[in-house]
Backbone as a ProteinNet text record, in pm:
[ID]
protein_1_A
[PRIMARY]
XXXXXXXXXXXXXXXXXXXXXXXXXXXXXXXXXXXXXXXXXXXXXXXXXXXXXXXXXXXXXXXXXXXXXXXXXXXXXXXXXXXXXXXXXXXXXXXXXXXXXXXXXXXXXXXXXXXXXXXXXXXXXXXXXXXXXXXXXXXXXXXXXXXXXXXXXXXXXXXXXXXXXXXXXXXXXXXXXXXXXXXXXXXXXXXXXXXXXXXXXXXXXXXXXXXXX
[TERTIARY]
-1097.3	-1171	-1156.7	-1074.5	-1053.5	-1220.3	-1216.7	-1433.1	-1385.5	-1223.4	-1221.2	-1266.7	-1350.3	-1392.5	-1290	-1328.1	-1203.7	-1183	-1053.4	-1054.6	-1116.7	-1112	-1183.8	-1103.7	-1164.7	-1056.7	-1024	-895.5	-884.2	-915.2	-963.9	-1004.8	-927.4	-901.3	-816	-868	-833.8	-867.6	-809	-844.1	-822.7	-837.7	-734.7	-852.2	-805.7	-875	-849.5	-756.4	-737.8	-698.7	-786.9	-907.3	-942	-955.2	-967.1	-984.9	-850.9	-769.9	-600.8	-650.3	-570	-544.4	-460.1	-345.8	-165.4	-205.7	-71.7	-43.2	24.5	-25.3	34	58.6	156.5	235.1	254.7	283.9	236.7	97.6	100.6	22.6	-136.2	-277.8	-360.1	-356.3	-387.1	-445.7	-563.4	-543.9	-658.9	-674.7	-617.4	-617.9	-530.8	-667.6	-601.3	-569.6	-658.3	-606.8	-465.1	-380.6	-247.1	-162	-148.1	-96.5	-142.6	-287.8	-329	-239.7	-201.6	-213.3	-314.9	-299.2	-404	-433.4	-571.8	-729.1	-651.8	-595.3	-573	-453.4	-383.6	-273	-344	-466.4	-528.8	-575.6	-561.5	-505.8	-460.1	-333.6	-227.6	-169.7	-104.3	14.4	107.3	155.2	299.5	255.3	341.3	342	429.8	474.3	613	655.9	804.6	896.7	1006	1045.4	1165.2	1335.8	1384	1520.4	1543.8	1587.1	1673.6	1750.4	1734.2	1818.1	1971	2070.9	2213.2	2301.9	2411.9	2433.2	2560.6	2574.1	2645.2	2500.5	2439	2261.7	2252	2267.6	2226.4	2343.7	2465.4	2565.4	2539.1	2481.8	2442	2331.5	2255.5	2105.9	2211.5	2106.3	2085.6	2114.6	2137.5	2027.9	1945.6	1842.2	1708.3	1659	1714.9	1615.8	1627.3	1825.9	1787.6	1676.8	1643.3	1540.7	1412.3	1376.1	1246.1	1228.7	1336.5	1354.6	1307.2	1388	1383.7	1198.5	1159	1045.2	978.2	984.1	863.7	951.1	1031.4	1079.4	1043.2	988.3	956.4	768.3	725.9	596.7	532	647.3	608.2	626.2	762.1	738.4	631	603.3	475.1	384.1	281	189.4	237.5	343.4	383.1	362.3	405.4	376.8	213.8	187.2	13	-40.8	-38.5	-58.6	2.7	106	138.2	71.4	78.1	-20.4	-183.8	-238.1	-340.5	-343	-226.5	-270	-248.9	-194.7	-160.9	-295.6	-341.9	-521	-609.7	-562.6	-686.7	-612.3	-538.8	-440.2	-441.6	-369.4	-395.6	-216	-219.4	8.2	19.4	113.8	146.1	250.5	179.1	273.1	375.5	447	609	650.4	734.1	790	846.9	953	1096.7	1086.9	983.7	980.5	1030	960.4	1045.2	1181	1294	1373	1464.1	1424.4	1428.2	1427.3	1299.8	1258.7	1366.6	1412.2	1510.4	1624.8	1671.3	1811.3	1851.1	1694.3	1787.2	1751.4	1617.2	1709.2	1817.1	1888.1	2003.6	2115.1	2153.5	2199.5	2149.3	2041.5	2047	2097.8	2137.1	2148	2310.8	2393.7	2522.7	2552.1	2527.2	2506.1	2526.7	2466.6	2461.5	2569.3	2606.3	2693.8	2865.8	2857.6	2986	2984.9	2895.2	2894.7	2927	2873.2	2892.9	3070.3	3050.8	3259.7	3327.9	3257.7	3323.6	3353.3	3259.5	3198.3	3293.7	3312.4	3404.7	3517.5	3595.3	3743.6	3799.1	3689.2	3765.9	3767	3646.6	3641.6	3684	3688.3	3769.6	3882.6	3914.4	3974.6	3962	3819.2	3806.7	3664.4	3654.1	3533.9	3429.3	3440	3304.6	3159	3229.1	3245.9	3182	3081.3	3155.1	3212	3283.5	3385.5	3348.2	3494.4	3436	3509.4	3452	3522.1	3542.7	3633.3	3610.5	3513.4	3366.5	3309	3305	3201	3220.5	3042.3	3019.8	2901.9	2901	2739.9	2693.5	2797	2893.7	3019.5	3083.5	3139.2	3248.7	3359.5	3260.2	3439.9	3420.6	3493.8	3527.8	3479.2	3459.1	3457.3	3425.4	3498.2	3464.4	3254.4	3288.9	3125.2	3086.9	3058.8	3037	2959.6	2991.5	2937.4	2803.7	2736.2	2596.2	2524.1	2424.9	2374.3	2241.5	2240.7	2127.4	2019.9	1906.4	1832.4	1797	1868	1901.8	1988.8	2045.7	2181.5	2185.3	2343.9	2372.6	2343.6	2327.6	2339	2137.3	2095	1895.5	1907.3	1996.6	1927.1	1937.4	1817	1828.2	1883.2	1805.6	1889.7	1988.6	2039.3	2239.6	2282.2	2196	2268.4	2220	2161.4	2068.9	2212.1	2277.9	2294.9	2467.6	2451.2	2658.7	2690.1	2593.1	2573.2	2571.8	2547.5	2570.2	2687.4	2748.9	2921.6	2947.1	3081.1	3144.6	3253.6	3298.2	3401.6	3333	3233.8	3168.1	3190.8	3245.6	3312.8	3356.3	3500.3	3585.9	3612.5	3516.1	3472.9	3470.1	3406.2	3373.7	3465.5	3537.8	3693.4	3759.9	3791.8	3855.5	3840	3775.9	3646.3	3664.2	3646.8	3631.3	3818.3	3935.5	4022.8	4070.7	4037	4050	4036.4	3889.9	3777	3899.2	3904.4	3996	4153.1	4218.2	4356.3	4343.7	4195.7	4148.2	4163.2	4127.9	4076.7	4179.9	4280.1	4423.5	4504.1	4474.5	4561.1	4510.6	4398.9	4318.1	4371.8	4407.1	4414.1	4550.7	4692.1	4767.3	4787.5	4747.2	4739	4671.7	4550.6	4561.6	4633.9	4706.7	4801.3	4926.6	4944.3	5119.5	5036	4951.4	4914.2	4935	4828.1	4816	4976.5	5052.5	5178.5	5230	5239.9	5242.1	5220.6	5082.7	5006.9	5092.7	5150.6	5201.6	5318.9	5432.2	5570.9	5528	5422.7	5391.6	5367.1	5296.6	5258.9	5368.8	5454.9	5502.2	5704.4	5777.7	5798	5928.6	5993.9	6067.2	6079.8	5929	5894.7	6058.7	6064	6122.8	6260.4	6373.7	6431.4	6500.7	6341.4	6431.7	6443.4	6387	6356.3	6534.5
-2037.2	-1988.8	-2096.9	-2012	-2081.7	-2089.1	-2194.4	-2166.9	-2128.1	-2186.2	-2144.2	-2046	-2042.2	-1877.2	-1795.5	-1706.3	-1532.2	-1616.3	-1563.6	-1612	-1464.7	-1534.7	-1419.1	-1317.5	-1159.8	-1043.6	-1107.8	-1031.1	-1086.7	-958.6	-1031.8	-953.9	-846.8	-762.4	-726.2	-726	-743.8	-790.8	-617.8	-508.2	-386.5	-390.5	-359.8	-321.8	-185.7	-171.5	-31.7	-27.7	57.4	78.6	40	40.1	-55	-192.8	-229.8	-374.7	-436.1	-343.9	-446.1	-429.5	-487	-550.5	-596.1	-484.4	-542	-675.1	-702.7	-817.8	-807.7	-773.7	-704.5	-900.4	-887.3	-957.9	-995.8	-751.6	-708.3	-767.3	-750.6	-806.6	-678.1	-745.2	-638.9	-516.8	-422.2	-270.1	-268	-205.5	-281.4	-71.6	3.9	177.4	193.7	269.9	321.2	202.2	118.8	-3	-67.1	-16.6	-38.8	7.3	142.1	210.9	123.1	21.6	-52.8	-206.2	-232.3	-361	-463.2	-606.9	-679.4	-672.4	-739	-708.7	-775.2	-935.8	-1010.1	-968.7	-867.4	-837.5	-710.1	-675.3	-550.1	-572.4	-525.3	-538.3	-642.1	-730.5	-782.2	-749.1	-815.1	-701.6	-701.6	-826.5	-792.5	-904	-829.9	-878.3	-959.9	-1057.3	-1142.6	-1072.4	-1028	-1020	-1056.2	-1040.9	-1105.9	-991.4	-1046.7	-915.3	-907.6	-738.5	-632.7	-719.1	-659.3	-703.8	-705.1	-767.8	-753.4	-736.2	-611.4	-568.8	-721.4	-766.1	-942.1	-985.4	-973.3	-1067.3	-945.3	-819.6	-733.6	-697.5	-703.7	-752.8	-866.6	-982.7	-1051.3	-1068.7	-1032.8	-910.1	-792.7	-859.7	-721.2	-566.9	-517.3	-390.5	-368.6	-460.8	-480.8	-494.4	-556.4	-646.3	-585.3	-465	-349.5	-264.2	-227.5	-126.6	-155.1	-289	-346.6	-331.6	-406.1	-374.8	-309.8	-160.6	-35.1	-46.1	-67.9	29.8	-107.2	-198.1	-250.9	-284.5	-207	-131.1	17.6	53.5	159.7	218.8	104.5	62.4	14.5	-103.6	-151.2	-7.7	33.9	131.5	266.4	304	372.4	307.7	181.7	69.8	96	80.5	84.6	215.7	338.4	468.7	477.2	415.5	484.7	434.8	307.1	225.2	309.4	297.1	395.2	484.8	599.2	702.7	679.3	597.7	462.2	483.6	432.6	348.9	473.5	518.8	671.6	734.5	753.5	866.9	791	621.9	568.9	525.1	579.1	629.4	465.9	365.1	255.1	253	129.4	90.9	49	40.7	-40.5	-118.3	-242	-359.4	-388.1	-446.7	-449.8	-326.6	-168.7	-44.3	-103.8	-206.6	-233	-238.6	-244.9	-293.4	-125.8	-44.7	83.4	33.5	104.4	41.2	-59.6	-163	-298.6	-204.6	-182.9	-130.2	-47.1	70.7	189.5	118.8	-15.6	-47.3	-138.5	-187.8	-253.3	-161.6	-20.4	48.7	148.5	155.9	167.6	88.8	-0.8	-148.2	-95	-82.1	-97.4	4.2	128.4	232.4	199.4	133.3	164.2	40.4	-44.3	-184.4	-84.6	62	96	158.6	269.5	376.9	276.4	150.1	74.3	50.9	62.7	13.5	133.3	213.2	319.5	368	403	422.1	321.3	132.3	70.1	140.6	137.3	206.2	316.1	420.4	579.8	547	470	455	365	272	209.9	333.3	337	437.3	589.5	646.2	778.4	783.7	672.9	678.5	773.9	796.3	897.8	790	856.4	788.9	873.1	985.7	1027	1024.5	1035.9	1111.6	1287.2	1379.2	1460.5	1493.3	1599.3	1607	1743.3	1794.4	1942.8	2064.1	2155.1	2293.1	2356	2507.6	2552.6	2721.5	2777.4	2826.5	2909.8	2979.4	3106	3096.1	3162.5	3170.3	3285.5	3328.9	3523	3594.5	3549.3	3617.1	3627.9	3570.8	3541.1	3462.4	3311	3243.2	3118	3067.7	2965.9	2870.2	2708.4	2587.1	2561.1	2414.1	2323.3	2274.8	2290.1	2281	2153.8	2017.4	1915.2	1916.5	1913.9	1971.7	1826.6	1890.6	1822	1841.7	1758.7	1757.9	1839	1973.1	2090.2	2071.6	2096.1	2124.5	2254	2286.3	2427.3	2563.5	2530.8	2566.3	2751.3	2697	2869.4	3026.7	2982.9	3121	3137	3101.7	3104.9	3063.9	3027.4	3008.4	3165.2	3229	3371.8	3363	3236.3	3250.6	3261.3	3199.3	3181.8	3282.4	3345.9	3481	3595.2	3635.5	3730.1	3693.3	3525.2	3547.5	3587.3	3573.5	3644.8	3788.2	3811.1	3952	4062.5	3979.8	4012	4032.2	3978.9	3984.6	4090.1	4142	4296.9	4353.4	4422.5	4471.7	4521.1	4495.8	4516.6	4353.5	4208.6	4139.2	4115.1	4199.8	4229.6	4197.8	4335.9	4333.5	4224.9	4131.1	3998.1	3898.7	3908.6	3836.3	3843.1	3973.7	4035.5	4001.7	3956.2	3957.1	3793.8	3710.7	3587.6	3512.1	3543.6	3565.2	3584.3	3718.3	3763.6	3691.8	3587.7	3517.8	3382.8	3312.4	3191.6	3205.8	3343	3356.7	3347.1	3413.9	3431.2	3255.3	3147.2	3040.1	2944.6	3034	2943.9	2974.6	3103.9	3155.4	3069	3052.5	3023.6	2886.1	2821.8	2687.8	2658.1	2746.8	2725.2	2755.5	2890.5	2912.5	2839.1	2767.1	2653.4	2497.6	2491.4	2398.6	2410	2579	2618.2	2613.8	2606	2670.3	2467.4	2404.5	2335.4	2263.6	2269.3	2209.6	2321.3	2371.1	2452.1	2416.5	2362.7	2289.6	2172.2	2136.3	2026.5	1980.2	2043	2171.9	2157.1	2232.3	2271.5	2200.5	2022.6	1943.7	1883	1797.7	1770.3	1764.2	1877	1902.4	1859	1700.2	1565.7	1489.1	1605.4	1568.4	1605.2	1781.4	1809.6	1808	1720.9	1704.4	1591.7	1488.3	1409.4	1399.9	1553.8	1536	1587.3
-8789.4	-8694.6	-8580.9	-8476	-8289.7	-8242.1	-8248.2	-8121.2	-7982.5	-7906	-7782.2	-7763.6	-7656.4	-7554.9	-7514.8	-7501.4	-7420.4	-7279	-7228.5	-7106.8	-7029.1	-6923.8	-6841.1	-6833.9	-6786.3	-6685	-6581.3	-6524.6	-6424	-6323.4	-6252.1	-6176.8	-5951.4	-5983.5	-5868.6	-5710.5	-5647.8	-5512.9	-5457.4	-5417.9	-5344.1	-5253.4	-5110.9	-4978.5	-5005.4	-4897.5	-4782.6	-4644.8	-4636.9	-4527.3	-4365	-4351.9	-4271.8	-4298.9	-4417.9	-4382.9	-4335	-4347	-4326.6	-4213	-4093.6	-3950.6	-3919.8	-3847.5	-3806.3	-3719.6	-3739.8	-3583.4	-3480.9	-3400.8	-3287.9	-3160.9	-3085.9	-3004.4	-2873.3	-2840.7	-2714.8	-2653.1	-2471.1	-2407.3	-2430.4	-2470.5	-2484	-2396.5	-2426.6	-2316	-2244.6	-2126.2	-2099.4	-2009.6	-2110.2	-2049.6	-1922.6	-1839.8	-1680.4	-1584.7	-1637.2	-1533.5	-1557.9	-1646.8	-1628.5	-1565.4	-1476.3	-1378.9	-1283.6	-1219	-1103.3	-1067.4	-1003.7	-922.1	-950.9	-983.6	-994.4	-897	-932.2	-818	-735.6	-733.7	-656	-526.5	-543.8	-469.2	-362.3	-434.8	-360.6	-146.1	-61.2	30.5	65.2	60.6	90.2	180.9	315.6	362.5	278.6	248.3	129.8	6.3	-67.7	-269.1	-244.7	-248.9	-349.2	-469.7	-477.9	-573.9	-549.2	-697.4	-721.1	-691.8	-725.8	-690.7	-778.3	-748.2	-852.5	-975.5	-1087.1	-1225.2	-1201	-1215.8	-1183.5	-1282	-1288	-1404.3	-1452.2	-1427	-1469.7	-1531.3	-1539.6	-1615.5	-1694.1	-1719.8	-1807.8	-1918.6	-1931.4	-1911.5	-2052.1	-2060.7	-2136.4	-2226.7	-2192.9	-2324.9	-2425.3	-2525.5	-2596.7	-2565.7	-2708.1	-2682.7	-2679.7	-2776.3	-2786.7	-2666.7	-2597.2	-2515	-2364.2	-2351	-2301.6	-2259.4	-2444.7	-2456.4	-2418.2	-2442.7	-2362.5	-2243.3	-2209.1	-2019.2	-1993.7	-1993.7	-1973.1	-1936	-2070.1	-2069.1	-1983	-1955.7	-1904.5	-1721.5	-1683.1	-1564.2	-1522.9	-1656.5	-1643.3	-1589.8	-1655.8	-1670.7	-1505.6	-1501.9	-1334.9	-1233.6	-1252.4	-1139.8	-1125	-1239	-1309.5	-1190.2	-1227.6	-1104.8	-963.9	-981.4	-782	-790	-754.9	-717.2	-741.6	-848.3	-832	-704.8	-721.7	-603.6	-509	-444.3	-358.7	-317.8	-397	-395.2	-371.7	-386.6	-379.7	-214.9	-214.3	-37.8	10.6	55.6	139.6	102.3	-1.2	-4.1	69.3	72.5	168.4	334.8	302.8	457.6	547.2	407.8	419.2	416.8	505.7	510.4	323.2	264.3	158.6	202.9	96.2	82.5	9.9	56.2	5.9	-50.9	24.4	-19.9	-98.1	-5.3	-112.3	-281.4	-353.8	-466	-547.9	-467.2	-544.7	-538.9	-446.4	-419.3	-559.4	-540.1	-630.5	-793.5	-819.7	-998.5	-983.7	-868.3	-902.8	-940	-858.8	-849.3	-1038.5	-1064.3	-1176.5	-1279.3	-1283.4	-1363.8	-1408.1	-1268.2	-1261.2	-1289.6	-1304	-1342.7	-1492.5	-1554.4	-1725.2	-1698	-1689	-1729.6	-1702.1	-1590.3	-1619.1	-1691.7	-1762.1	-1872	-1972.1	-2006.1	-2171.6	-2146.2	-2035.9	-2045.9	-2078.9	-1974.5	-2063.7	-2199.1	-2240.1	-2435.5	-2458.6	-2430.2	-2499.2	-2497.3	-2378.3	-2342	-2421.9	-2415	-2517.8	-2691.5	-2691.1	-2849.2	-2809.7	-2758.7	-2789.1	-2765.2	-2713.6	-2687.4	-2782	-2880.6	-3029.8	-3145	-3152.1	-3241.9	-3245.1	-3137.3	-3128.8	-3045.2	-2928.9	-2857	-2707.7	-2748.2	-2524.8	-2554.8	-2385.6	-2367.9	-2382.4	-2413.4	-2508.6	-2355.2	-2205.8	-2109.8	-2159	-2060	-2074.5	-1927.5	-1961.4	-1853.8	-1755.7	-1760.3	-1617.6	-1695.9	-1615.3	-1701.8	-1541.6	-1572.6	-1476.7	-1490.6	-1430.6	-1451.7	-1316.2	-1296.2	-1281.8	-1191.6	-1040.6	-970.5	-1023.9	-964	-926.8	-888.4	-824.6	-723.8	-760.1	-886.2	-968.5	-891.1	-822.9	-736.4	-860.3	-931.8	-914.9	-874.4	-994.4	-889.6	-1031.3	-1048.6	-1107.5	-1105.1	-1272.2	-1264	-1396.9	-1358.1	-1428.7	-1563.9	-1663.4	-1803.4	-1816.9	-1897.6	-1915.4	-2036.3	-2078.9	-2191.3	-2153.5	-2262.2	-2268	-2453.9	-2362.7	-2486.5	-2568.7	-2506.5	-2514.9	-2557.7	-2681	-2719.8	-2634.9	-2626.4	-2483.6	-2524.8	-2671	-2681.5	-2738.2	-2676.3	-2684.2	-2561	-2475.3	-2321.7	-2253.7	-2211.7	-2211.4	-2041.6	-1938.6	-1812.6	-1772.2	-1849.6	-1864.6	-1903.3	-1939.6	-2093.2	-1985	-1914.8	-1833.8	-1723.3	-1693.1	-1522.2	-1613.8	-1704.1	-1736.7	-1711.4	-1810.6	-1815.7	-1688.1	-1537.8	-1479.5	-1397.4	-1515.1	-1408.4	-1439.6	-1365.9	-1374.7	-1255.8	-1241.7	-1220.6	-1038.8	-1009.7	-901	-806.7	-895.2	-757.1	-728.2	-799.6	-689.2	-563	-563.1	-392.7	-279.8	-392.4	-274	-336.8	-401.1	-386.8	-332.9	-342.4	-195.6	-30.9	-7.7	112.4	127.2	60.6	9.4	58.5	-56.2	41.1	147.3	179.8	312.3	421.4	419.8	500.2	502.8	318.3	314.2	447.9	378.1	524.3	615.9	716	834.8	851.2	821.4	864.3	818.1	747.8	718.3	847.8	876.4	988.2	1162.5	1123.4	1277.5	1283.7	1220.6	1176.6	1231.5	1175.7	1204.7	1374.4	1356.5	1568	1596.5	1581.7	1685.2	1734.6	1614.7	1602.5	1729.6	1715.2	1732	1909.9	1966.9	2086.2	2148	2081.4	2089.6	2079.6	1986.2	2047.7	2190.8	2201.4	2332.2	2462.5	2479.1	2610.8	2610.5	2499.6	2538	2601.8	2585.7	2586.1	2728.6	2779.1	2936.1	2969.8	2935.4	3022.2	3060.6	2897.8	2896.9	2906	2954.9	2975.3	2880.7	2938.8	2935.1	2778.3	2703	2592.8	2508.4	2517.4	2458.4	2443.5	2552	2585.5	2502.6	2501.8	2418	2255.7	2243.6	2126.6	2094.2
[MASK]
+++++++++++++++++++++++++++++++++++++++++++++++++++++++++++++++++++++++++++++++++++++++++++++++++++++++++++++++++++++++++++++++++++++++++++++++++++++++++++++++++++++++++++++++++++++++++++++++++++++++++++++++++++++

C-alpha cells in the first residue's frame, strides 16, 4: 500500500460577466461635453486649425484608416456646428468660421477617394464602373427629362408617393405636351426671326458688305 497522500482537488475559477473588463484604447468619453470645444478656446477671436486633407494624402491610407478618419471628421464637424449655434445664441462672433469649410472639404475628399477605389474594383471585376447612370423619365405633366438614378431605401412597388404620382399620368397630358411643343417652336421661330432682322439691318447700314461678298 502506498502512503502518499491523494492529490488536491482541481479548483476552477469561473469569472462572471461583471468581473470581466474589456480593453479600450480610445479616449475617455465625457458625455455631451464632446459636442463643445476645449475651454481654452472659449472666447478667443481666432482658433488655429490646420489645412484640409488632400486627395493625394488620403490615397496613401487604408480603408480602415479612412473609415476612422471619416468619423473623426464627423465628430469634429458636429462640435464646430454646435459651437457656432451657441455663439449665435449668445449673439457673439464665431471664431474661425472657415473650420466648417475645411472639414467639409476633407470629408468630400474622403468620399472621392472611396469612390475611386470602388470604381477601380468594379472595373477590375465586372468591367463597369458600378455608378448609377441616367434614365429617361417623365414628370407630372408628361414631359421627358434625363433623371439621375440613385439608391433608394424603399423598393419601387412599396413607394406609395411614386406610385400615386405615376397613376395620375394619362391622356390628359397630351394637351399640355402639344402646348409645350408649340411653345418651343415659337421660341425657335423667334430666334430665327431675330437673326434675320439683325442681318437685314446690317445690310441696310453697310450695303458695301453685300457687294463684296
